[in-house]
């Protein structure tokens, strides 16, 4: 059997990182995880083991320490590529603590890129976001849509990170990168061994819905029903986290087999379909048979009205398509919530 290739997954105990680790190992890769556990828990490794039978190598490391990543590359000389998830991601917190976000999300990237260059590791998949599009003028939004001024420090770190990676590639360094712009990742692994573990009161819609359905929150507040959308509530493109994870494996395969046409490729990862907040509530209730209270409140500051992905490029070039139906995704989120609450 061919030698297994090793991938460094930063932020690998986090929500998307853990699901991607499972998919990578299932496809025959070795995974080395680094994570500072600032927003995740070591028990995620047990969940991964329950699914695939092995625990990946894990190091609790803060990537803002200058030589931390380099030491990992020196220890694991077989690392061939990096998937970089590690970052702080709470939009609201980033408005209150911008420096934390610029430091944590950008210094870590710079040290990672330096270490990659010094150790001749040239393949990178980077976790970006549809926030770079702001409110697009045309929908569905393609990868060529203009980048808008970010409306939070978090969003700005994703834009700046993309620019840093682009500049390195323009400088004719050896780097090859795939930037993946996620829409709204939701759901949990079908085994319910891993899922989303939000810290404190969730900001995102689905964890708030599942916690309300579980009786932990009194009611869901729907932020605004006066948008220019069919039912007045905001529209997003909600993608199953396992579908999303699979796209990372394809991106890695592409980089490691030199199938990438250019040193920098950018893909939207969404379903290509938009759903309103009310549609999400109704679909959750229909899929799970659980109803919960909700009220309409004012719009949330910084929210855009509607966005969904044009996924043609990812479909054609990566041969990837989101496949899991929304109902199934919402059931997976609910099954996970029940499991972690012992319901
Ligand atoms: N939302 C809501 N109530 C909540 C959380 C979110 O109405 O408690 C709405 C939010 O205004 C947006 C959508 O749900 O229209 C998705 O929000 P989320 O924070 O999950 O993702 P975002 O697209 O903002 O990154």
Short mmCIF file of C-alpha atoms in Angstrom, two decimals, residues 113-236:
data_model
loop_
_atom_site.label_atom_id
_atom_site.label_comp_id
_atom_site.label_asym_id
_atom_site.label_seq_id
_atom_site.Cartn_x
_atom_site.Cartn_y
_atom_site.Cartn_z
CA UNK A 113 3.23 30.89 6.18
CA UNK A 114 6.79 31.62 7.32
CA UNK A 115 7.16 28.15 8.77
CA UNK A 116 5.72 26.59 5.61
CA UNK A 117 8.20 28.51 3.48
CA UNK A 118 11.17 27.63 5.72
CA UNK A 119 10.23 23.96 5.72
CA UNK A 120 9.32 23.83 2.00
CA UNK A 121 5.70 22.88 2.61
CA UNK A 122 3.92 24.55 -0.25
CA UNK A 123 0.33 23.34 -0.25
CA UNK A 124 -2.29 25.30 1.69
CA UNK A 125 -6.05 25.17 1.99
CA UNK A 126 -7.39 28.26 3.70
CA UNK A 127 -10.70 28.67 5.46
CA UNK A 128 -12.31 31.85 4.13
CA UNK A 129 -15.84 33.13 4.23
CA UNK A 130 -18.64 34.56 2.12
CA UNK A 131 -18.46 37.61 4.41
CA UNK A 132 -15.89 38.92 1.92
CA UNK A 133 -18.79 39.62 -0.49
CA UNK A 134 -20.83 41.74 1.94
CA UNK A 135 -24.25 42.31 0.36
CA UNK A 136 -23.59 41.28 -3.26
CA UNK A 137 -25.30 43.22 -6.03
CA UNK A 138 -26.02 40.07 -7.98
CA UNK A 139 -27.29 36.75 -6.67
CA UNK A 140 -26.25 34.01 -6.63
CA UNK A 141 -22.80 35.38 -5.92
CA UNK A 142 -19.82 34.10 -7.91
CA UNK A 143 -16.16 34.06 -6.91
CA UNK A 144 -15.59 37.03 -9.23
CA UNK A 145 -17.97 39.34 -7.37
CA UNK A 146 -16.26 42.43 -5.97
CA UNK A 147 -14.96 42.23 -2.42
CA UNK A 148 -16.81 44.74 -0.22
CA UNK A 149 -15.59 46.69 2.75
CA UNK A 150 -15.80 44.30 5.67
CA UNK A 151 -18.43 45.10 8.27
CA UNK A 152 -16.57 43.57 11.21
CA UNK A 153 -12.97 43.06 12.27
CA UNK A 154 -13.58 39.32 11.90
CA UNK A 155 -14.64 39.76 8.27
CA UNK A 156 -11.67 42.04 7.73
CA UNK A 157 -9.25 39.39 9.01
CA UNK A 158 -10.58 36.99 6.35
CA UNK A 159 -10.12 39.62 3.62
CA UNK A 160 -6.63 40.55 4.80
CA UNK A 161 -5.68 36.88 5.12
CA UNK A 162 -6.76 36.29 1.51
CA UNK A 163 -4.65 39.29 0.46
CA UNK A 164 -1.60 38.05 2.36
CA UNK A 165 -1.83 34.66 0.67
CA UNK A 166 -2.33 36.28 -2.76
CA UNK A 167 0.70 38.56 -2.24
CA UNK A 168 2.91 35.62 -1.38
CA UNK A 169 1.84 33.84 -4.54
CA UNK A 170 2.42 37.00 -6.62
CA UNK A 171 5.92 37.16 -5.16
CA UNK A 172 6.59 33.91 -7.02
CA UNK A 173 7.04 31.92 -3.87
CA UNK A 174 6.43 28.21 -4.25
CA UNK A 175 3.12 28.40 -2.43
CA UNK A 176 -0.05 26.87 -3.91
CA UNK A 177 -3.26 27.80 -2.15
CA UNK A 178 -6.93 27.00 -2.35
CA UNK A 179 -9.16 29.56 -0.66
CA UNK A 180 -12.53 28.13 0.33
CA UNK A 181 -15.26 30.68 0.93
CA UNK A 182 -17.83 29.06 3.19
CA UNK A 183 -21.44 30.11 3.29
CA UNK A 184 -23.28 29.04 6.48
CA UNK A 185 -22.01 25.66 7.76
CA UNK A 186 -24.57 23.81 9.89
CA UNK A 187 -25.41 20.33 11.17
CA UNK A 188 -23.34 17.61 12.77
CA UNK A 189 -21.76 14.30 11.85
CA UNK A 190 -24.47 11.66 11.22
CA UNK A 191 -23.04 9.50 14.03
CA UNK A 192 -23.56 12.41 16.47
CA UNK A 193 -20.04 11.83 17.81
CA UNK A 194 -18.91 15.31 16.75
CA UNK A 195 -20.79 18.53 16.11
CA UNK A 196 -20.83 22.23 16.91
CA UNK A 197 -19.96 23.22 20.49
CA UNK A 198 -20.68 26.94 20.80
CA UNK A 199 -19.28 28.81 23.76
CA UNK A 200 -21.95 30.46 25.95
CA UNK A 201 -24.98 31.97 24.22
CA UNK A 202 -24.80 31.01 20.55
CA UNK A 203 -24.63 33.74 17.93
CA UNK A 204 -25.50 31.50 15.04
CA UNK A 205 -29.00 30.56 14.05
CA UNK A 206 -28.93 26.76 14.17
CA UNK A 207 -27.30 26.31 17.59
CA UNK A 208 -29.75 28.89 18.90
CA UNK A 209 -32.66 26.96 17.40
CA UNK A 210 -31.49 23.59 18.77
CA UNK A 211 -30.86 25.07 22.23
CA UNK A 212 -34.29 26.66 22.22
CA UNK A 213 -35.88 23.41 21.11
CA UNK A 214 -33.98 21.71 23.96
CA UNK A 215 -35.45 24.20 26.43
CA UNK A 216 -32.12 25.85 27.27
CA UNK A 217 -33.19 29.19 25.73
CA UNK A 218 -36.62 30.69 26.24
CA UNK A 219 -37.23 31.70 22.65
CA UNK A 220 -35.53 32.35 19.35
CA UNK A 221 -35.29 36.00 18.42
CA UNK A 222 -35.60 36.43 14.68
CA UNK A 223 -33.58 39.47 13.73
CA UNK A 224 -35.87 41.45 11.44
CA UNK A 225 -38.85 40.63 9.22
CA UNK A 226 -38.75 43.81 7.16
CA UNK A 227 -36.09 42.80 4.65
CA UNK A 228 -36.81 42.88 0.91
CA UNK A 229 -37.23 39.09 0.81
CA UNK A 230 -40.39 37.03 0.14
CA UNK A 231 -41.20 36.56 3.86
CA UNK A 232 -39.26 39.57 5.15
CA UNK A 233 -36.57 37.57 6.99
CA UNK A 234 -32.94 37.39 5.91
CA UNK A 235 -31.70 34.72 3.51
CA UNK A 236 -28.53 32.61 3.75
#
